Short mmCIF file of C-alpha atoms and ligand atoms in Angstrom, two decimals:
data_model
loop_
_atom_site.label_atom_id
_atom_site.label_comp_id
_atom_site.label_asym_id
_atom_site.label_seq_id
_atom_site.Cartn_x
_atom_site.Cartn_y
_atom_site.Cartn_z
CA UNK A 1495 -32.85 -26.16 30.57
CA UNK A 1496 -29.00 -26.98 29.22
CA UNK A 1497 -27.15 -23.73 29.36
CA UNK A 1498 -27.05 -23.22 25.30
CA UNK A 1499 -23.54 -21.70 24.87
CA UNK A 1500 -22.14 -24.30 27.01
CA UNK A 1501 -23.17 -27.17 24.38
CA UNK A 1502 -21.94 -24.76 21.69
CA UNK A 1503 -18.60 -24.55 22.92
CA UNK A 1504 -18.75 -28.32 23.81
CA UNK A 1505 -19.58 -29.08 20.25
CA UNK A 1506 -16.92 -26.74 18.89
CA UNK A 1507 -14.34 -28.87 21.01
CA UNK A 1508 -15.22 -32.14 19.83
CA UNK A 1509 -12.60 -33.80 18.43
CA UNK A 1510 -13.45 -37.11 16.35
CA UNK A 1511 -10.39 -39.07 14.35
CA UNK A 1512 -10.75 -41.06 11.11
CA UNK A 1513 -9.21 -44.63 10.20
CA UNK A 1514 -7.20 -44.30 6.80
CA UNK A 1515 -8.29 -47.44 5.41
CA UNK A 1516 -11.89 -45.98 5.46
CA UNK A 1517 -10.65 -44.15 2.40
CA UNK A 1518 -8.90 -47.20 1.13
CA UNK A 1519 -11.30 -50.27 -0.63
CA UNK A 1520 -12.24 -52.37 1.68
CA UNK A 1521 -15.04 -55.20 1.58
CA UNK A 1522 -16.58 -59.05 2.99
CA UNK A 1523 -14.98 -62.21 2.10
CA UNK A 1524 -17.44 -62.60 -1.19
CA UNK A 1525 -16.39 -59.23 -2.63
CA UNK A 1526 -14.20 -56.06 -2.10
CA UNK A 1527 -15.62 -53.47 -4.88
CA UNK A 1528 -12.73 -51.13 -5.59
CA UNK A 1529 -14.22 -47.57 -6.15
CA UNK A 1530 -12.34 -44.63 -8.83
CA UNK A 1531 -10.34 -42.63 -7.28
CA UNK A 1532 -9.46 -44.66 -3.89
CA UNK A 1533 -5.93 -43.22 -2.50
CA UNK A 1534 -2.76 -45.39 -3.56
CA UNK A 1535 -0.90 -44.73 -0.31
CA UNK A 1536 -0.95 -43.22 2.86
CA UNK A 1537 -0.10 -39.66 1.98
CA UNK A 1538 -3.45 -39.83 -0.12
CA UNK A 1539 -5.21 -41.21 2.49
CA UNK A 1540 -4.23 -38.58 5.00
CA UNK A 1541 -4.91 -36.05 2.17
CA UNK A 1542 -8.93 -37.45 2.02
CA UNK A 1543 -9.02 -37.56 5.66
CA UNK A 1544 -7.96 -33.82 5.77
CA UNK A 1545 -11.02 -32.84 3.14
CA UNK A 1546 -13.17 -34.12 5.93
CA UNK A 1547 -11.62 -31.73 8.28
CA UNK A 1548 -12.16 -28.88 6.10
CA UNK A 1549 -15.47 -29.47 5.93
CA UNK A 1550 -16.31 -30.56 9.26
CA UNK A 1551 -13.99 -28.81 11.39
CA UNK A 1552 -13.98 -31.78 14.11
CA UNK A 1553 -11.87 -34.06 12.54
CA UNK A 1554 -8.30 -33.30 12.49
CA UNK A 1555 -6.98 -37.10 13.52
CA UNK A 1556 -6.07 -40.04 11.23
CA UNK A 1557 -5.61 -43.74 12.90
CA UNK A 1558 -2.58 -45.19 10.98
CA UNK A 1559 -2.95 -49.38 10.40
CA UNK A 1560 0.78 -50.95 10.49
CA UNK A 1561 1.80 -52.37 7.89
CA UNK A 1562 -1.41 -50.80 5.50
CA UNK A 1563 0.00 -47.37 6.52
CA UNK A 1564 4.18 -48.33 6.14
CA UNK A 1565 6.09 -45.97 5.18
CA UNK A 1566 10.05 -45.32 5.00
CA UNK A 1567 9.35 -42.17 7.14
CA UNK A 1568 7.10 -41.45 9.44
CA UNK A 1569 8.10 -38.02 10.36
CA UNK A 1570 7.84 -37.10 6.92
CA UNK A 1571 4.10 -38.54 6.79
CA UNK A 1572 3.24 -36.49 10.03
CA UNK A 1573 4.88 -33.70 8.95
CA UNK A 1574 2.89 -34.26 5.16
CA UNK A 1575 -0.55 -34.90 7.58
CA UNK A 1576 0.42 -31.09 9.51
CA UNK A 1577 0.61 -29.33 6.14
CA UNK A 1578 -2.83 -30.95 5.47
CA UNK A 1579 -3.74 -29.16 8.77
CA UNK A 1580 -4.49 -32.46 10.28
CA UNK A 1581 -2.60 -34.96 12.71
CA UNK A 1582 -1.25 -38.73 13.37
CA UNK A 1583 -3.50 -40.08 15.92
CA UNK A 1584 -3.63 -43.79 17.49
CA UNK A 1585 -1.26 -45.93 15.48
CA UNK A 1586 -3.16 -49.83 15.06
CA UNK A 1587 -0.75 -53.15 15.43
CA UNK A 1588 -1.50 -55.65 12.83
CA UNK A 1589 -1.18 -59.09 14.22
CA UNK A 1590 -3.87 -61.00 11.77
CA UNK A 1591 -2.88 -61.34 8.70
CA UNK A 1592 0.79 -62.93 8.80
CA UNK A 1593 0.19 -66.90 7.97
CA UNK A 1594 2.41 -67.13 10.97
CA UNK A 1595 -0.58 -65.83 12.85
CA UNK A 1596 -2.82 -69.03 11.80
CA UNK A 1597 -3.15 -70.25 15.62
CA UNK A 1598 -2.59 -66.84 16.65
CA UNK A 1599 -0.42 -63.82 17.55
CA UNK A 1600 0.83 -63.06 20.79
CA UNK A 1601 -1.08 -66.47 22.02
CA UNK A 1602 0.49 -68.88 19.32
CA UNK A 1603 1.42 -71.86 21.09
CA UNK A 1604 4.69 -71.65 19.46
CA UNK A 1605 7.09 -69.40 21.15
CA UNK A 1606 8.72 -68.20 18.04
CA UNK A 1607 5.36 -66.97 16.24
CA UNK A 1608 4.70 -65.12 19.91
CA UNK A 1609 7.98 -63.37 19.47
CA UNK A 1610 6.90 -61.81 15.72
CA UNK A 1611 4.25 -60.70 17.04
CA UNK A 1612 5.74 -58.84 20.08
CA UNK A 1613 8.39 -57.78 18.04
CA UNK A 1614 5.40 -56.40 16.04
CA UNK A 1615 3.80 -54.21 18.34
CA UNK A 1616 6.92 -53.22 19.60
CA UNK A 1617 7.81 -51.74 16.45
CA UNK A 1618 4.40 -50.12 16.58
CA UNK A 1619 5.85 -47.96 19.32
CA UNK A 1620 8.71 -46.96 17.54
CA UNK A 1621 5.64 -45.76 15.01
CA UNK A 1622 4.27 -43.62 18.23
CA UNK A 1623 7.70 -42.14 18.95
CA UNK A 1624 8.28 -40.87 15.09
CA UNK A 1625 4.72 -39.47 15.03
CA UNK A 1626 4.13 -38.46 18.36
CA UNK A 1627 0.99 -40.03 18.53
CA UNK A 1628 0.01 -40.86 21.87
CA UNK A 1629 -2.17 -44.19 21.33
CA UNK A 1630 -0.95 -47.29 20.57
CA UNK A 1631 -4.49 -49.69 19.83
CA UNK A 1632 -4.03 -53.49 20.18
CA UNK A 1633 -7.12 -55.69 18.93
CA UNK A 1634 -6.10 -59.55 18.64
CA UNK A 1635 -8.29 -62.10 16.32
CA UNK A 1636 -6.24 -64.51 18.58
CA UNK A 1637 -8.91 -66.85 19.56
CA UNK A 1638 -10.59 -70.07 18.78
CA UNK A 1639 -12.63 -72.36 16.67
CA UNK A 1640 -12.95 -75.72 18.20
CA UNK A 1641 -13.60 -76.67 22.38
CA UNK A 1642 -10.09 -77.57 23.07
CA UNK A 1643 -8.07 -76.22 20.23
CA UNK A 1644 -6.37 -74.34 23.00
CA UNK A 1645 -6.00 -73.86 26.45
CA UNK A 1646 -7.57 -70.75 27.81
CA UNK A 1647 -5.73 -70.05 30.79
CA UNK A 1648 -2.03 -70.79 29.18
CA UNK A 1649 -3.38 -68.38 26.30
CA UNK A 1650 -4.28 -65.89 28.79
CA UNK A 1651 -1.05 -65.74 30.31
CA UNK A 1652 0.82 -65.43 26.85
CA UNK A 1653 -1.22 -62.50 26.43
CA UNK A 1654 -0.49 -60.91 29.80
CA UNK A 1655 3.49 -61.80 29.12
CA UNK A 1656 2.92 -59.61 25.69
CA UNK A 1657 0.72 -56.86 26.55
CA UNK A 1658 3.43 -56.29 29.60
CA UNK A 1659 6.39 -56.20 27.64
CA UNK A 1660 4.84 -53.67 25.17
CA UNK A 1661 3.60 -51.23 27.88
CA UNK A 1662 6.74 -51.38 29.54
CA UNK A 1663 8.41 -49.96 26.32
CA UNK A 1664 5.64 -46.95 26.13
CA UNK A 1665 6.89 -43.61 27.06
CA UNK A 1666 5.18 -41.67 30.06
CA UNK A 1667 2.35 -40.10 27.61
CA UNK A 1668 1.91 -42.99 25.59
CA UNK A 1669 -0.91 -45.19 26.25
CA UNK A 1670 -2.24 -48.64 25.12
CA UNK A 1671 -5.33 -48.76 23.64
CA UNK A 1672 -6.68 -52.85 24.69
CA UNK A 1673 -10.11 -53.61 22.06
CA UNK A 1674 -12.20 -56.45 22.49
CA UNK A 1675 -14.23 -58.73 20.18
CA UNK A 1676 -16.82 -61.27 20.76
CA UNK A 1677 -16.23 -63.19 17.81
CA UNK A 1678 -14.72 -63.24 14.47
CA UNK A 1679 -12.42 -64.26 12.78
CA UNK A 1680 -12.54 -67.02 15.64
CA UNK A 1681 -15.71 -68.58 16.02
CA UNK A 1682 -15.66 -70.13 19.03
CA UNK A 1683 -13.35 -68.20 21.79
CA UNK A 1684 -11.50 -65.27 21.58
CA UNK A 1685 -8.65 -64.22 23.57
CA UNK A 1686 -10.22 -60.53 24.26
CA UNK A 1687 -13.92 -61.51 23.83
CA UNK A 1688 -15.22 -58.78 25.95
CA UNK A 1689 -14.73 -55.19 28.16
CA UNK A 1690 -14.31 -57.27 31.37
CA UNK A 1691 -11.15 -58.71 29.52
CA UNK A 1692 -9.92 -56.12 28.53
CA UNK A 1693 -10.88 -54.24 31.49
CA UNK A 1694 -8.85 -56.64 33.75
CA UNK A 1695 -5.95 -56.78 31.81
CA UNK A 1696 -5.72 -52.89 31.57
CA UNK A 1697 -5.72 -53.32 35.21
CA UNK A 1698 -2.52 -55.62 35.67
CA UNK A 1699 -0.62 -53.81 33.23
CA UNK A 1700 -1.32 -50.30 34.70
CA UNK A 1701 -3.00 -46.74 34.34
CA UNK A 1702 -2.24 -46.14 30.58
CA UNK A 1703 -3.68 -49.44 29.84
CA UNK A 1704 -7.43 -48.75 29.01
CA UNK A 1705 -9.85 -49.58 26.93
CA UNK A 1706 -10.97 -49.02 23.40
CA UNK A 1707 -14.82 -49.86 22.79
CA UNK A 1708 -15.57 -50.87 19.63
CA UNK A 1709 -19.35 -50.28 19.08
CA UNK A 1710 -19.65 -53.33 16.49
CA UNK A 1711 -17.82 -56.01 18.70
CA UNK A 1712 -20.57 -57.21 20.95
CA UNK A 1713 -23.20 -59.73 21.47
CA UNK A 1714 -26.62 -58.71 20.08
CA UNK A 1715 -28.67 -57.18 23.00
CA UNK A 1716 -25.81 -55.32 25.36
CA UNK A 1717 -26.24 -52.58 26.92
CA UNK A 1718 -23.22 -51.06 25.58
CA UNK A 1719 -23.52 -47.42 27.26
CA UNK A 1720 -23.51 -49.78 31.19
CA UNK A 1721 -20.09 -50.50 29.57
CA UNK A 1722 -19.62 -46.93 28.73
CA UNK A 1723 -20.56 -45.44 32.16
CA UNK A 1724 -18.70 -47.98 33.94
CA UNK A 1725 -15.06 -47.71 32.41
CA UNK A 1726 -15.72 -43.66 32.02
CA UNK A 1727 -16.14 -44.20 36.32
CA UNK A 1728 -13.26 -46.15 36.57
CA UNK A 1729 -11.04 -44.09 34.08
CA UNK A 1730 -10.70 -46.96 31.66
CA UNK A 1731 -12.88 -45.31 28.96
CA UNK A 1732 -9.66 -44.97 26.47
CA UNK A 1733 -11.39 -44.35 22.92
CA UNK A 1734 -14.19 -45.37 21.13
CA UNK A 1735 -14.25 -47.56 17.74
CA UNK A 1736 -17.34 -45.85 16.34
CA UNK A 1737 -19.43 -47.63 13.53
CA UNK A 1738 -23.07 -49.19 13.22
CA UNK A 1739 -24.33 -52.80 12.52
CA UNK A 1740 -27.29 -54.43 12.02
CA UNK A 1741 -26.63 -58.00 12.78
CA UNK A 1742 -22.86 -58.68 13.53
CA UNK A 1743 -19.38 -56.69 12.95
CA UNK A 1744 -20.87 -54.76 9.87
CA UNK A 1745 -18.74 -51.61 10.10
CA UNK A 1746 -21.23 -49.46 8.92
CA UNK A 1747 -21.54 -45.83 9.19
CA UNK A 1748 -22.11 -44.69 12.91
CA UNK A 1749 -25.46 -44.52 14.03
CA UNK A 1750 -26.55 -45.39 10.51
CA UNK A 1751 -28.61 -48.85 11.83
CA UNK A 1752 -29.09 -47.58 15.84
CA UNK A 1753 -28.97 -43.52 16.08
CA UNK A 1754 -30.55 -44.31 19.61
CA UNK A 1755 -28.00 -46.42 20.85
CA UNK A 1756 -25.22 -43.12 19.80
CA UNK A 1757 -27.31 -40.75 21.29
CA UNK A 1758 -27.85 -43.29 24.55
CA UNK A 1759 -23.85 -44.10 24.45
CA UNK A 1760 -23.07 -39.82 24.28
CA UNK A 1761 -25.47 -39.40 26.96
CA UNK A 1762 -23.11 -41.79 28.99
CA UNK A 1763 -19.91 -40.05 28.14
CA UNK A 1764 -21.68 -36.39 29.00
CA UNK A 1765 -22.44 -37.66 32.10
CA UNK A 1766 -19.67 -39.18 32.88
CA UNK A 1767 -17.73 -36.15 32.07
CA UNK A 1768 -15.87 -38.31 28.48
CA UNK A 1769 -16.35 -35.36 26.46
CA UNK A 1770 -13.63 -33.39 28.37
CA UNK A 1771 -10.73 -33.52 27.08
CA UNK A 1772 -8.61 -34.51 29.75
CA UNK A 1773 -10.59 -37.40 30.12
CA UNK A 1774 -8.41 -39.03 27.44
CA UNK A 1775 -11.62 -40.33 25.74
CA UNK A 1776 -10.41 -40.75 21.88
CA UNK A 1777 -13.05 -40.54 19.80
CA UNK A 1778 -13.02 -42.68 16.88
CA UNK A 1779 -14.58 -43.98 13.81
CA UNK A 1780 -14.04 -47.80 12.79
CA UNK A 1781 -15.62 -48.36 9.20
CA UNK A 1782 -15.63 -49.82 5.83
CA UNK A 1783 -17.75 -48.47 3.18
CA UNK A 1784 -17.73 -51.44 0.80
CA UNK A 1785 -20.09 -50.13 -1.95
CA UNK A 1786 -20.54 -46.46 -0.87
CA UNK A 1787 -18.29 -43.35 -1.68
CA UNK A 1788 -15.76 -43.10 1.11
CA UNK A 1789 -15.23 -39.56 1.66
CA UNK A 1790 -18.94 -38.64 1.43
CA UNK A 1791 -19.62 -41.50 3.97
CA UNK A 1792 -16.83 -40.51 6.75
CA UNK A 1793 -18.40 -36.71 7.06
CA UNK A 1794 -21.78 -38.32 7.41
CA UNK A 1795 -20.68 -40.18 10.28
CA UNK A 1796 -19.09 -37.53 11.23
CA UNK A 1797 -22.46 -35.28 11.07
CA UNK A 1798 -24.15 -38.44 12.94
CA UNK A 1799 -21.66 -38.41 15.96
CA UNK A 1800 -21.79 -34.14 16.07
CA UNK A 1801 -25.98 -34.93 16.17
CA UNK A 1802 -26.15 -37.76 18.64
CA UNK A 1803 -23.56 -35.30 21.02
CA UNK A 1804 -25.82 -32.51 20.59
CA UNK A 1805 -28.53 -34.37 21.22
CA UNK A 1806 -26.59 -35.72 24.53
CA UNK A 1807 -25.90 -32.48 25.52
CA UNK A 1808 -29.77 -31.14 25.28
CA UNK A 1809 -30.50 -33.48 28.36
CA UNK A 1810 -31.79 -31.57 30.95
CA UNK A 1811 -29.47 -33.05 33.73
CA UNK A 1812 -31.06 -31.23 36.75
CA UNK A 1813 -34.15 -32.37 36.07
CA UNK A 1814 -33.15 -35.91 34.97
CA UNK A 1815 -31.56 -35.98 38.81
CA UNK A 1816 -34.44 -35.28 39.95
CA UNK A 1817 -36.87 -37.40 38.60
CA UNK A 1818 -34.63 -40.21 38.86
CA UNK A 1819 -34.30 -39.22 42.83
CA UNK A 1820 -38.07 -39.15 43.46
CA UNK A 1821 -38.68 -42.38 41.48
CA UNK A 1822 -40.55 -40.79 38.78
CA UNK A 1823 -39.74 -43.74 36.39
CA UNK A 1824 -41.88 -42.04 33.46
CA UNK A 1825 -40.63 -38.38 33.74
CA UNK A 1826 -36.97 -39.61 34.18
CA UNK A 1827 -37.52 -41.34 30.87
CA UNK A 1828 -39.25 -38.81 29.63
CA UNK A 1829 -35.62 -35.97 30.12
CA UNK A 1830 -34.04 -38.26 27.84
CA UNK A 1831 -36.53 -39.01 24.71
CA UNK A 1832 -37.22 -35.29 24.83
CA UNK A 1833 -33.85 -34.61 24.36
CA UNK A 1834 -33.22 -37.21 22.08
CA UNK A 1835 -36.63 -35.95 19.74
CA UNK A 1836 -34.97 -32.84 19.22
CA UNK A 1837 -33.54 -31.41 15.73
CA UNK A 1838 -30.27 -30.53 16.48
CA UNK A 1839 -29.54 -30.34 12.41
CA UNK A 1840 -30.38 -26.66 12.57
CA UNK A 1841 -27.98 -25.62 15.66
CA UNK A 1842 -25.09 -27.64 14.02
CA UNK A 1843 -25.59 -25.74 10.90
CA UNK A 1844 -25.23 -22.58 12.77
CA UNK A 1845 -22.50 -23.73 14.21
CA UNK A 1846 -20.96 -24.42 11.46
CA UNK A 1847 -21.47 -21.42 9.61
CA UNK A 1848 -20.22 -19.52 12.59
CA UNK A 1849 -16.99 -21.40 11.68
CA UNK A 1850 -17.08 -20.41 8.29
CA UNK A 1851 -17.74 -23.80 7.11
CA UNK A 1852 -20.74 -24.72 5.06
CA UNK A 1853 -23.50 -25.87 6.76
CA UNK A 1854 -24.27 -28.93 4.73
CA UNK A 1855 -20.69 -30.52 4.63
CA UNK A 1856 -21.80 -33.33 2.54
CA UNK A 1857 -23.30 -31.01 -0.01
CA UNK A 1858 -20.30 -28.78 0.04
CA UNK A 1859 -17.61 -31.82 -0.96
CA UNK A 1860 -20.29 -32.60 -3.62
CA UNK A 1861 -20.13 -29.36 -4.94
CA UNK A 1862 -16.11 -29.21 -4.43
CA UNK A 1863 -15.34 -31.24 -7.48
CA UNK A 1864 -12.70 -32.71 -5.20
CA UNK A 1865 -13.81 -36.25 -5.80
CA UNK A 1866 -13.80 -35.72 -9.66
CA UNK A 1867 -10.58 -34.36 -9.03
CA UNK A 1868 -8.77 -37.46 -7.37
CA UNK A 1869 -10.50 -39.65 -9.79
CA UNK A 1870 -9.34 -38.16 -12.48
CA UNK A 1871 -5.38 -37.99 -10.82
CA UNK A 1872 -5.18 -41.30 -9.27
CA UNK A 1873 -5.09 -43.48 -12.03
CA UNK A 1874 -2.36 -46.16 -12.33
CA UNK A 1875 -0.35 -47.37 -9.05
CA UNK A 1876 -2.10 -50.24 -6.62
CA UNK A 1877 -4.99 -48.57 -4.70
CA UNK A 1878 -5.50 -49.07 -1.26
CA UNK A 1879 -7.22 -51.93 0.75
CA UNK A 1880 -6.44 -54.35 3.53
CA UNK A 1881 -4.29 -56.31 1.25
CA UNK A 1882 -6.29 -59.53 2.73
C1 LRH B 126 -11.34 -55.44 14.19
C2 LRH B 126 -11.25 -53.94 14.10
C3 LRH B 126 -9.98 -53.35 14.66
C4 LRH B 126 -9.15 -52.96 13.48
C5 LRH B 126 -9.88 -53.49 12.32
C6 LRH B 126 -9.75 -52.61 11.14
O1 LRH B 126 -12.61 -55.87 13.79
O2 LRH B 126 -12.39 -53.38 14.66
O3 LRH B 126 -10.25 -52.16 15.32
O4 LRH B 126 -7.85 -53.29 13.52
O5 LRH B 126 -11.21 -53.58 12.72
MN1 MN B 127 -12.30 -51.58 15.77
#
């Protein structure tokens, strides 16, 4: 049996950060739905991400998006994010949505396009620097839609020539954070399609080159904790992109559509040791919630990534050894679903309570009146979105 105060004090310890344009209006190509109250900038985005905090106690990172997230000063913003008892975590590049950036980013054919881009992410560092953050997360949509629209291998080595100029400008604790993506907005190749990609890449460039793993960014059917165990063995496990989907890149709440696959994926990272902190596993969340109420919807997915941990760390590992040494197929299996079938709603609440924090955090913003509260001060200004 797992030693109980030791998967107290690991859930106590977790550390999950938020994306500020969760909080912003976001949507598909048919529709974004804008939603009362939505912040107007990214000191009211940091200020939403902070309520989750409060009320979760495991959230006290915010991923920035450059340019969504520009401001004139970005010391001021952390310093606005510290009073909010929160912090500036992994700054995102935004190479896709420049018309410049129609053939691509860093892998435009044209040298001069290639340049804006570096010059992009390079300016992303000077982000780091002014916030202190320590991640710096690259995804491209460079890719694709037609066999021969491009050439693969020249591509490839436009990306290396980027990605090497950037981490050469990164400070000793700064790290790049390299996400993949099977498909979309290209349709037929992408430049960093999948973890082996990235994964190889990471490997050229050098040790603070790893990987983010987005959990919506892969072909239907992987086995997305192999991935998981793999780069946490090699060291390359750099941060997660947390979400759930049903069919494609749907962006929906974490282990909304597959809790299984969460709980399977946080076994992984408990085994692997991920959870530790000096792992440098960043654990984040990667959503949009088109036509649900944002803040409500991040400390549920919060809740769900606390639940599939505690969940992870329930698995009787001595005995899972064990049976997995003598062969015993069924009773192997068996460690993990018993783990998995356990309630771990009522030890969070404990925990929580312990804390000082109510044990139904969703319940307790309802009851807050905070999200009457911004709806009723944000009116006028341009709310929030991906400006797509
Ligand atoms: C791309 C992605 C990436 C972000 C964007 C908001 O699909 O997952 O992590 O830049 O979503
Ligand atoms: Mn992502």
């Amino acid at each position: 049996m797992q030693d109980i105060e030791a998967v107290r004090a690991a859930l106590r310890a977790q550390r999950i950060e938020t994306p500020s344009w969760a909080y912003g209006n976001s949507g598909t190509r048919f529709k974004v739905f804008a939603q009362e109250g939505v912040p107007r900038d990214p000191y009211e985005k940091i200020a939403d991400a902070a309520r989750v905090h409060a009320l979760t106690g495991v959230a006290p990172l915010v991923s920035l998006h450059i340019p969504w997230d520009r401001v004139d000063d970005y010391a001021h913003l952390a310093a606005h994010a510290h009073d909010h008892g929160v912090r500036i975590g992994a700054i995102n590049a935004n190479v896709f949505q420049d018309d410049a950036y129609r053939l691509g980013s860093v892998t435009n054919p044209d040298a001069r396009v290639r340049r804006k881009a570096v010059h992009h992410l390079l300016a992303c560092v000077d982000v780091l620097d002014a916030t202190g953050s320590r991640d710096l997360k690259l995804w491209f949509a460079d890719g694709t839609n037609y066999p021969g629209q491009g050439d693969i291998a020249t591509r490839q080595a436009y990306l290396a020539e980027a990605l090497a100029e950037v981490y050469a400008r990164l400070s000793a604790d700064q790290r790049i954070l390299l996400e993949y993506k099977l498909f979309e907005p290209a349709f037929y190749m992408t430049d960093v399609p999948d973890w082996g990609t990235a994964y190889a890449h990471g490997l050229e460039l050098g040790p603070r080159a790893v990987v983010c793993v987005d959990t919506g960014h892969h072909a239907p059917g992987t086995n997305i904790e192999f991935i998981v165990a793999f780069l946490l063995s090699r060291g390359r496990l750099g941060a997660f992109d947390f979400n759930s989907r049903f069919y494609a890149d749907d962006d929906l709440m974490v282990g909304a559509a597959d809790p299984f696959q969460l709980f399977r994926i946080m076994h992984e990272v408990v085994r692997g040791g991920g959870l530790d902190p000096a792992a440098g596993v960043n654990f984040m969340l990667d959503q949009c919630h088109n036509i649900e109420p944002k803040i409500p919807a991040q400390i549920r997915s919060v809740a769900n990534v606390q639940e599939a941990t505690a969940k992870a760390l329930l698995v009787d590992a001595e005995e899972l050894a064990a049976a997995q040494q003598a062969g015993d197929v069924l009773a192997a299996n068996a460690v993990l679903m018993d783990a998995y079938a356990t309630d771990v709603r009522p030890l969070l609440r404990e925990l929580r309570e312990e804390q000082g924090l109510a044990p139904d955090p969703v319940a307790a913003y309802h009851a807050s009146g905070y999200a009457e509260r911004i709806r009723a001060e944000r009116v006028g200004g341009t709310q929030a979105g991906w400006g797509a």
